[in-house]
Amino acid sequence: MTAVQLHKDGAHKDGALSGKAKIAGVMGWPISHSRSPRLHGFWLWQYGIDGAYVPLAVAPERAEQAIRALPALGFRGCNVTVPLKEIAFRTVDRLDEAARRMGAVNTIVVAEDGALEGGNTDGFGFLENLRAEQPEWTAESGPATVVGAGGAARAVVVALLDAGTPEVRLVNRTRARAEELAADLAAVGLDGGVSVVDWLSRETALDGAALLVNTTTQGMTGQPALDLPLSALPVSAVVNDIVYVPLETPLLAEARARGNPVAGGVGMLLHQARPGFKAWFGVEPQVTAELTRFVLEG
């Protein structure tokens, strides 16, 4: 590892933190796979900030205690990843609107009064990545088809509806999970614009769509490709896969080959980190090609 790599991995430029260092981190179980320390470490190095961003391996049964301890430990806040997002949702003192609608917290900020403020930036990251990769796309362009019914799908659907997408077609292998997600969204005021499409009829959900989003792990390295023929999808529709290992999934390769504009998934990871970094370290960070390469190398 070179000196530059070491700095970007989280060390302060002069090799040491001061007593006034700003501290944040990422909490999850397990946490060794997370690329967030590498991502935030790059920004800390780039902007010369006296601070650190550390991985916090916290088992679910200790998560509430650990979250509550953040102010006492001097943390500015932290990110929260699986399987602790719902626990964080129940633990923080205040929720922003995005977190309330998504039922999960991925970003915690310790307020000046010591209160824990919970937010969810997954939807922000999704939209920012989509707009950066395909600036011609707008939420009002037409219906969106979303494959999957987990936490990522919830974030994507909420973001699309809030941005003005007129219709979201939700497709999942297990219809009951998609119906449960639709019902949860209705319970928080998003009771219009979501329709559940049976898996056996999934091709019909592509007819006339302006956007297709895969929120499942299908197509990830080691997983089978997403079983979704694209013949009914307009060639003008944007195809987005939130999977980023590999960078070009089978879905994206097929879409690109038939002429659809595509957007990969790594940008969602990078953009969702921006609001937390600004809140903790006081700088609005930028997503660059150098950052992307560095994060993917780790």
mmCIF file of C-alpha atoms in Angstrom:
data_model
loop_
_atom_site.group_PDB
_atom_site.id
_atom_site.type_symbol
_atom_site.label_atom_id
_atom_site.label_comp_id
_atom_site.label_asym_id
_atom_site.label_seq_id
_atom_site.Cartn_x
_atom_site.Cartn_y
_atom_site.Cartn_z
ATOM 1 C CA MET A 1 0.000 0.000 0.000
ATOM 2 C CA THR A 2 1.400 3.388 -0.963
ATOM 3 C CA ALA A 3 1.425 6.434 1.309
ATOM 4 C CA VAL A 4 -1.266 8.052 -0.821
ATOM 5 C CA GLN A 5 -3.471 4.951 -0.533
ATOM 6 C CA LEU A 6 -2.955 4.900 3.206
ATOM 7 C CA HIS A 7 -4.047 8.521 3.480
ATOM 8 C CA LYS A 8 -7.110 7.891 1.337
ATOM 9 C CA ASP A 9 -8.036 4.872 3.436
ATOM 10 C CA GLY A 10 -8.704 7.179 6.334
ATOM 11 C CA ALA A 11 -5.467 8.509 7.826
ATOM 12 C CA HIS A 12 -5.064 12.244 8.287
ATOM 13 C CA LYS A 13 -2.582 13.856 5.907
ATOM 14 C CA ASP A 14 0.003 14.489 8.605
ATOM 15 C CA GLY A 15 -0.375 10.934 9.889
ATOM 16 C CA ALA A 16 -2.250 11.733 13.127
ATOM 17 C CA LEU A 17 -5.587 13.014 14.351
ATOM 18 C CA SER A 18 -5.813 15.997 16.655
ATOM 19 C CA GLY A 19 -7.845 16.184 19.829
ATOM 20 C CA LYS A 20 -10.438 18.133 17.859
ATOM 21 C CA ALA A 21 -10.925 15.486 15.176
ATOM 22 C CA LYS A 22 -14.447 14.941 13.904
ATOM 23 C CA ILE A 23 -15.422 11.260 14.186
ATOM 24 C CA ALA A 24 -18.093 9.279 12.352
ATOM 25 C CA GLY A 25 -18.427 5.695 11.164
ATOM 26 C CA VAL A 26 -20.585 2.925 9.825
ATOM 27 C CA MET A 27 -22.444 0.456 12.052
ATOM 28 C CA GLY A 28 -23.493 -2.997 10.895
ATOM 29 C CA TRP A 29 -23.183 -6.761 11.445
ATOM 30 C CA PRO A 30 -20.946 -7.894 9.870
ATOM 31 C CA ILE A 31 -19.127 -4.770 8.696
ATOM 32 C CA SER A 32 -15.879 -5.936 7.109
ATOM 33 C CA HIS A 33 -17.448 -5.920 3.623
ATOM 34 C CA SER A 34 -18.469 -2.255 3.795
ATOM 35 C CA ARG A 35 -16.791 0.143 1.369
ATOM 36 C CA SER A 36 -17.979 3.177 3.321
ATOM 37 C CA PRO A 37 -14.728 3.617 5.318
ATOM 38 C CA ARG A 38 -12.784 3.627 2.042
ATOM 39 C CA LEU A 39 -15.246 6.075 0.486
ATOM 40 C CA HIS A 40 -15.305 8.536 3.383
ATOM 41 C CA GLY A 41 -11.591 8.075 3.968
ATOM 42 C CA PHE A 42 -10.956 9.272 0.420
ATOM 43 C CA TRP A 43 -12.999 12.411 0.995
ATOM 44 C CA LEU A 44 -11.301 13.104 4.345
ATOM 45 C CA TRP A 45 -7.931 12.864 2.592
ATOM 46 C CA GLN A 46 -9.064 14.883 -0.428
ATOM 47 C CA TYR A 47 -10.393 17.795 1.616
ATOM 48 C CA GLY A 48 -7.670 17.683 4.295
ATOM 49 C CA ILE A 49 -10.164 17.258 7.124
ATOM 50 C CA ASP A 50 -9.074 16.511 10.677
ATOM 51 C CA GLY A 51 -11.368 13.549 11.104
ATOM 52 C CA ALA A 52 -11.879 9.804 10.892
ATOM 53 C CA TYR A 53 -14.560 7.424 9.684
ATOM 54 C CA VAL A 54 -14.422 3.997 11.298
ATOM 55 C CA PRO A 55 -16.160 0.619 10.900
ATOM 56 C CA LEU A 56 -18.294 -0.372 13.903
ATOM 57 C CA ALA A 57 -19.182 -4.065 14.127
ATOM 58 C CA VAL A 58 -22.308 -4.150 16.301
ATOM 59 C CA ALA A 59 -24.533 -7.183 16.794
ATOM 60 C CA PRO A 60 -28.276 -6.510 16.498
ATOM 61 C CA GLU A 61 -28.911 -7.186 20.198
ATOM 62 C CA ARG A 62 -26.431 -4.412 21.107
ATOM 63 C CA ALA A 63 -27.423 -1.961 18.380
ATOM 64 C CA GLU A 64 -29.764 0.246 20.404
ATOM 65 C CA GLN A 65 -27.169 0.577 23.166
ATOM 66 C CA ALA A 66 -24.438 1.405 20.643
ATOM 67 C CA ILE A 67 -26.543 3.991 18.839
ATOM 68 C CA ARG A 68 -27.492 5.663 22.106
ATOM 69 C CA ALA A 69 -23.794 5.844 23.042
ATOM 70 C CA LEU A 70 -22.781 7.920 19.998
ATOM 71 C CA PRO A 71 -23.107 11.348 21.689
ATOM 72 C CA ALA A 72 -21.225 10.193 24.816
ATOM 73 C CA LEU A 73 -18.381 8.879 22.660
ATOM 74 C CA GLY A 74 -18.060 12.172 20.806
ATOM 75 C CA PHE A 75 -19.265 10.867 17.448
ATOM 76 C CA ARG A 76 -20.810 13.315 14.987
ATOM 77 C CA GLY A 77 -22.997 10.428 13.830
ATOM 78 C CA CYS A 78 -22.783 7.310 11.714
ATOM 79 C CA ASN A 79 -24.135 5.366 8.804
ATOM 80 C CA VAL A 80 -26.194 2.275 9.507
ATOM 81 C CA THR A 81 -26.239 -0.767 7.265
ATOM 82 C CA VAL A 82 -27.880 -4.197 7.312
ATOM 83 C CA PRO A 83 -29.293 -5.591 9.508
ATOM 84 C CA LEU A 84 -29.561 -2.535 11.755
ATOM 85 C CA LYS A 85 -31.519 -0.007 9.685
ATOM 86 C CA GLU A 86 -34.899 -0.862 11.212
ATOM 87 C CA ILE A 87 -33.427 -0.900 14.742
ATOM 88 C CA ALA A 88 -31.987 2.560 14.131
ATOM 89 C CA PHE A 89 -35.418 3.691 12.906
ATOM 90 C CA ARG A 90 -36.905 2.707 16.274
ATOM 91 C CA THR A 91 -34.030 4.119 18.335
ATOM 92 C CA VAL A 92 -33.376 7.672 17.110
ATOM 93 C CA ASP A 93 -35.083 10.694 18.633
ATOM 94 C CA ARG A 94 -36.140 12.396 15.415
ATOM 95 C CA LEU A 95 -36.814 11.145 11.870
ATOM 96 C CA ASP A 96 -36.709 13.011 8.595
ATOM 97 C CA GLU A 97 -39.522 12.494 6.105
ATOM 98 C CA ALA A 98 -37.566 10.113 3.893
ATOM 99 C CA ALA A 99 -36.725 7.811 6.802
ATOM 100 C CA ARG A 100 -40.309 7.888 8.052
ATOM 101 C CA ARG A 101 -41.651 6.837 4.669
ATOM 102 C CA MET A 102 -39.001 4.168 4.151
ATOM 103 C CA GLY A 103 -39.272 2.698 7.641
ATOM 104 C CA ALA A 104 -35.478 2.554 7.942
ATOM 105 C CA VAL A 105 -32.547 4.788 8.889
ATOM 106 C CA ASN A 106 -29.170 4.681 7.149
ATOM 107 C CA THR A 107 -27.735 7.994 8.402
ATOM 108 C CA ILE A 108 -27.627 9.276 11.987
ATOM 109 C CA VAL A 109 -26.534 12.788 12.935
ATOM 110 C CA VAL A 110 -25.885 13.836 16.521
ATOM 111 C CA ALA A 111 -27.564 17.232 16.845
ATOM 112 C CA GLU A 112 -26.155 20.105 18.878
ATOM 113 C CA ASP A 113 -28.584 19.279 21.694
ATOM 114 C CA GLY A 114 -27.357 15.669 21.736
ATOM 115 C CA ALA A 115 -30.466 14.276 20.085
ATOM 116 C CA LEU A 116 -30.123 11.543 17.473
ATOM 117 C CA GLU A 117 -31.518 12.573 14.096
ATOM 118 C CA GLY A 118 -32.262 9.719 11.711
ATOM 119 C CA GLY A 119 -32.415 10.055 7.951
ATOM 120 C CA ASN A 120 -32.438 7.832 4.912
ATOM 121 C CA THR A 121 -30.338 8.892 1.932
ATOM 122 C CA ASP A 122 -30.773 5.758 -0.190
ATOM 123 C CA GLY A 123 -33.481 7.368 -2.316
ATOM 124 C CA PHE A 124 -31.391 10.509 -2.722
ATOM 125 C CA GLY A 125 -28.430 8.421 -3.846
ATOM 126 C CA PHE A 126 -30.572 6.490 -6.309
ATOM 127 C CA LEU A 127 -31.963 9.620 -7.959
ATOM 128 C CA GLU A 128 -28.653 11.496 -8.010
ATOM 129 C CA ASN A 129 -26.933 8.552 -9.677
ATOM 130 C CA LEU A 130 -29.707 8.171 -12.233
ATOM 131 C CA ARG A 131 -29.640 11.861 -13.099
ATOM 132 C CA ALA A 132 -25.850 11.876 -13.344
ATOM 133 C CA GLU A 133 -25.730 8.799 -15.580
ATOM 134 C CA GLN A 134 -28.761 9.677 -17.706
ATOM 135 C CA PRO A 135 -29.453 13.423 -17.496
ATOM 136 C CA GLU A 136 -32.167 13.211 -20.148
ATOM 137 C CA TRP A 137 -34.308 11.079 -17.832
ATOM 138 C CA THR A 138 -36.906 12.781 -15.663
ATOM 139 C CA ALA A 139 -39.254 11.264 -13.125
ATOM 140 C CA GLU A 140 -42.197 12.548 -15.125
ATOM 141 C CA SER A 141 -41.017 10.690 -18.261
ATOM 142 C CA GLY A 142 -43.461 7.838 -17.695
ATOM 143 C CA PRO A 143 -44.093 4.655 -15.721
ATOM 144 C CA ALA A 144 -41.281 2.921 -13.853
ATOM 145 C CA THR A 145 -40.978 -0.824 -13.376
ATOM 146 C CA VAL A 146 -39.191 -1.836 -10.173
ATOM 147 C CA VAL A 147 -38.076 -5.438 -9.659
ATOM 148 C CA GLY A 148 -37.797 -6.549 -6.027
ATOM 149 C CA ALA A 149 -39.632 -5.864 -2.782
ATOM 150 C CA GLY A 150 -36.918 -5.468 -0.150
ATOM 151 C CA GLY A 151 -35.447 -2.427 1.554
ATOM 152 C CA ALA A 152 -33.748 -1.173 -1.587
ATOM 153 C CA ALA A 153 -36.990 -1.422 -3.537
ATOM 154 C CA ARG A 154 -38.785 0.562 -0.846
ATOM 155 C CA ALA A 155 -36.210 3.358 -1.083
ATOM 156 C CA VAL A 156 -36.397 3.420 -4.885
ATOM 157 C CA VAL A 157 -40.205 3.451 -5.022
ATOM 158 C CA VAL A 158 -40.504 6.217 -2.416
ATOM 159 C CA ALA A 159 -37.896 8.304 -4.239
ATOM 160 C CA LEU A 160 -39.603 7.858 -7.601
ATOM 161 C CA LEU A 161 -43.063 8.748 -6.304
ATOM 162 C CA ASP A 162 -41.779 11.757 -4.388
ATOM 163 C CA ALA A 163 -39.951 12.921 -7.536
ATOM 164 C CA GLY A 164 -43.132 12.774 -9.607
ATOM 165 C CA THR A 165 -43.156 9.399 -11.359
ATOM 166 C CA PRO A 166 -46.783 8.881 -12.409
ATOM 167 C CA GLU A 167 -46.867 5.106 -11.947
ATOM 168 C CA VAL A 168 -44.629 2.476 -10.354
ATOM 169 C CA ARG A 169 -45.124 -1.145 -11.342
ATOM 170 C CA LEU A 170 -43.792 -3.412 -8.621
ATOM 171 C CA VAL A 171 -42.677 -6.901 -9.668
ATOM 172 C CA ASN A 172 -41.380 -9.593 -7.321
ATOM 173 C CA ARG A 173 -41.091 -13.371 -7.444
ATOM 174 C CA THR A 174 -43.162 -13.581 -4.259
ATOM 175 C CA ARG A 175 -46.265 -11.510 -4.923
ATOM 176 C CA ALA A 176 -47.162 -11.357 -1.223
ATOM 177 C CA ARG A 177 -43.974 -9.422 -0.439
ATOM 178 C CA ALA A 178 -44.727 -6.895 -3.183
ATOM 179 C CA GLU A 179 -48.275 -6.486 -1.878
ATOM 180 C CA GLU A 180 -46.927 -6.009 1.646
ATOM 181 C CA LEU A 181 -44.586 -3.285 0.411
ATOM 182 C CA ALA A 182 -47.423 -1.560 -1.461
ATOM 183 C CA ALA A 183 -49.561 -1.688 1.692
ATOM 184 C CA ASP A 184 -46.734 -0.250 3.810
ATOM 185 C CA LEU A 185 -46.340 2.620 1.363
ATOM 186 C CA ALA A 186 -50.081 3.278 1.430
ATOM 187 C CA ALA A 187 -49.895 3.452 5.223
ATOM 188 C CA VAL A 188 -47.444 6.357 5.022
ATOM 189 C CA GLY A 189 -49.466 8.291 2.477
ATOM 190 C CA LEU A 190 -48.131 6.827 -0.765
ATOM 191 C CA ASP A 191 -51.348 5.072 -1.681
ATOM 192 C CA GLY A 192 -51.443 6.174 -5.300
ATOM 193 C CA GLY A 193 -49.339 5.216 -8.256
ATOM 194 C CA VAL A 194 -48.161 1.761 -7.119
ATOM 195 C CA SER A 195 -49.437 -1.380 -8.811
ATOM 196 C CA VAL A 196 -48.306 -4.947 -8.136
ATOM 197 C CA VAL A 197 -47.662 -7.160 -11.158
ATOM 198 C CA ASP A 198 -47.535 -10.937 -10.846
ATOM 199 C CA TRP A 199 -44.163 -12.524 -11.627
ATOM 200 C CA LEU A 200 -45.663 -14.681 -14.376
ATOM 201 C CA SER A 201 -46.879 -11.471 -16.051
ATOM 202 C CA ARG A 202 -43.624 -9.574 -15.525
ATOM 203 C CA GLU A 203 -43.068 -8.864 -19.212
ATOM 204 C CA THR A 204 -46.321 -6.889 -19.351
ATOM 205 C CA ALA A 205 -44.932 -4.560 -16.666
ATOM 206 C CA LEU A 206 -42.339 -3.383 -19.188
ATOM 207 C CA ASP A 207 -44.817 -2.278 -21.852
ATOM 208 C CA GLY A 208 -44.622 1.514 -22.160
ATOM 209 C CA ALA A 209 -42.221 1.885 -19.207
ATOM 210 C CA ALA A 210 -39.756 4.797 -19.183
ATOM 211 C CA LEU A 211 -37.537 3.241 -16.521
ATOM 212 C CA LEU A 212 -36.621 -0.269 -15.367
ATOM 213 C CA VAL A 213 -34.831 -0.725 -12.031
ATOM 214 C CA ASN A 214 -33.476 -3.985 -10.646
ATOM 215 C CA THR A 215 -33.223 -3.805 -6.847
ATOM 216 C CA THR A 216 -32.580 -7.528 -6.308
ATOM 217 C CA THR A 217 -29.235 -9.319 -6.024
ATOM 218 C CA GLN A 218 -29.855 -11.165 -9.288
ATOM 219 C CA GLY A 219 -26.957 -10.479 -11.638
ATOM 220 C CA MET A 220 -24.485 -9.926 -8.810
ATOM 221 C CA THR A 221 -21.243 -11.881 -9.024
ATOM 222 C CA GLY A 222 -22.050 -15.421 -7.901
ATOM 223 C CA GLN A 223 -25.797 -15.000 -8.490
ATOM 224 C CA PRO A 224 -27.853 -15.997 -11.541
ATOM 225 C CA ALA A 225 -28.859 -13.294 -14.008
ATOM 226 C CA LEU A 226 -32.198 -11.572 -13.618
ATOM 227 C CA ASP A 227 -34.828 -13.631 -15.422
ATOM 228 C CA LEU A 228 -36.620 -10.834 -17.215
ATOM 229 C CA PRO A 229 -36.939 -10.766 -21.029
ATOM 230 C CA LEU A 230 -36.725 -7.182 -22.316
ATOM 231 C CA SER A 231 -38.627 -7.598 -25.582
ATOM 232 C CA ALA A 232 -41.601 -5.536 -24.359
ATOM 233 C CA LEU A 233 -39.455 -2.692 -23.009
ATOM 234 C CA PRO A 234 -39.284 0.442 -25.178
ATOM 235 C CA VAL A 235 -35.755 1.058 -26.492
ATOM 236 C CA SER A 236 -35.999 4.589 -25.122
ATOM 237 C CA ALA A 237 -36.442 3.346 -21.529
ATOM 238 C CA VAL A 238 -33.566 3.789 -19.086
ATOM 239 C CA VAL A 239 -32.373 0.557 -17.460
ATOM 240 C CA ASN A 240 -30.785 0.840 -14.012
ATOM 241 C CA ASP A 241 -29.289 -2.001 -11.976
ATOM 242 C CA ILE A 242 -28.335 -1.121 -8.398
ATOM 243 C CA VAL A 243 -25.924 -4.084 -8.367
ATOM 244 C CA TYR A 244 -22.353 -2.849 -8.934
ATOM 245 C CA VAL A 245 -20.309 -6.066 -8.684
ATOM 246 C CA PRO A 246 -19.844 -6.608 -11.581
ATOM 247 C CA LEU A 247 -20.052 -3.067 -12.932
ATOM 248 C CA GLU A 248 -21.976 -4.301 -15.960
ATOM 249 C CA THR A 249 -24.503 -6.950 -14.980
ATOM 250 C CA PRO A 250 -26.131 -9.255 -17.538
ATOM 251 C CA LEU A 251 -29.218 -7.016 -17.411
ATOM 252 C CA LEU A 252 -27.209 -3.905 -18.277
ATOM 253 C CA ALA A 253 -25.282 -5.731 -21.002
ATOM 254 C CA GLU A 254 -28.492 -6.937 -22.632
ATOM 255 C CA ALA A 255 -30.112 -3.497 -22.361
ATOM 256 C CA ARG A 256 -27.071 -1.761 -23.830
ATOM 257 C CA ALA A 257 -26.939 -4.249 -26.711
ATOM 258 C CA ARG A 258 -30.533 -3.510 -27.689
ATOM 259 C CA GLY A 259 -29.974 0.253 -27.518
ATOM 260 C CA ASN A 260 -31.419 1.217 -24.134
ATOM 261 C CA PRO A 261 -29.650 3.934 -22.122
ATOM 262 C CA VAL A 262 -28.270 2.354 -18.947
ATOM 263 C CA ALA A 263 -27.110 3.370 -15.469
ATOM 264 C CA GLY A 264 -24.987 1.209 -13.171
ATOM 265 C CA GLY A 265 -25.271 0.847 -9.421
ATOM 266 C CA VAL A 266 -22.005 2.120 -7.934
ATOM 267 C CA GLY A 267 -23.098 5.752 -8.167
ATOM 268 C CA MET A 268 -25.994 5.098 -5.799
ATOM 269 C CA LEU A 269 -23.496 3.953 -3.152
ATOM 270 C CA LEU A 270 -21.369 7.062 -3.678
ATOM 271 C CA HIS A 271 -24.127 9.663 -3.849
ATOM 272 C CA GLN A 272 -26.037 8.346 -0.826
ATOM 273 C CA ALA A 273 -22.927 9.083 1.260
ATOM 274 C CA ARG A 274 -22.842 12.788 0.420
ATOM 275 C CA PRO A 275 -25.461 14.155 2.881
ATOM 276 C CA GLY A 276 -23.942 12.338 5.862
ATOM 277 C CA PHE A 277 -20.422 13.495 5.064
ATOM 278 C CA LYS A 278 -21.593 17.099 4.803
ATOM 279 C CA ALA A 279 -23.463 16.873 8.119
ATOM 280 C CA TRP A 280 -20.553 15.303 10.017
ATOM 281 C CA PHE A 281 -17.537 16.981 8.442
ATOM 282 C CA GLY A 282 -18.920 20.267 7.102
ATOM 283 C CA VAL A 283 -17.929 19.861 3.451
ATOM 284 C CA GLU A 284 -20.157 19.085 0.446
ATOM 285 C CA PRO A 285 -18.206 16.240 -1.210
ATOM 286 C CA GLN A 286 -18.121 15.518 -4.920
ATOM 287 C CA VAL A 287 -18.466 12.199 -6.703
ATOM 288 C CA THR A 288 -15.636 11.925 -9.230
ATOM 289 C CA ALA A 289 -14.149 9.313 -11.522
ATOM 290 C CA GLU A 290 -11.087 9.098 -9.251
ATOM 291 C CA LEU A 291 -13.296 8.399 -6.229
ATOM 292 C CA THR A 292 -15.206 5.721 -8.126
ATOM 293 C CA ARG A 293 -12.032 3.948 -9.194
ATOM 294 C CA PHE A 294 -10.599 4.084 -5.687
ATOM 295 C CA VAL A 295 -13.710 2.685 -4.009
ATOM 296 C CA LEU A 296 -13.973 -0.152 -6.519
ATOM 297 C CA GLU A 297 -10.317 -1.094 -6.021
ATOM 298 C CA GLY A 298 -10.951 -1.892 -2.363
#
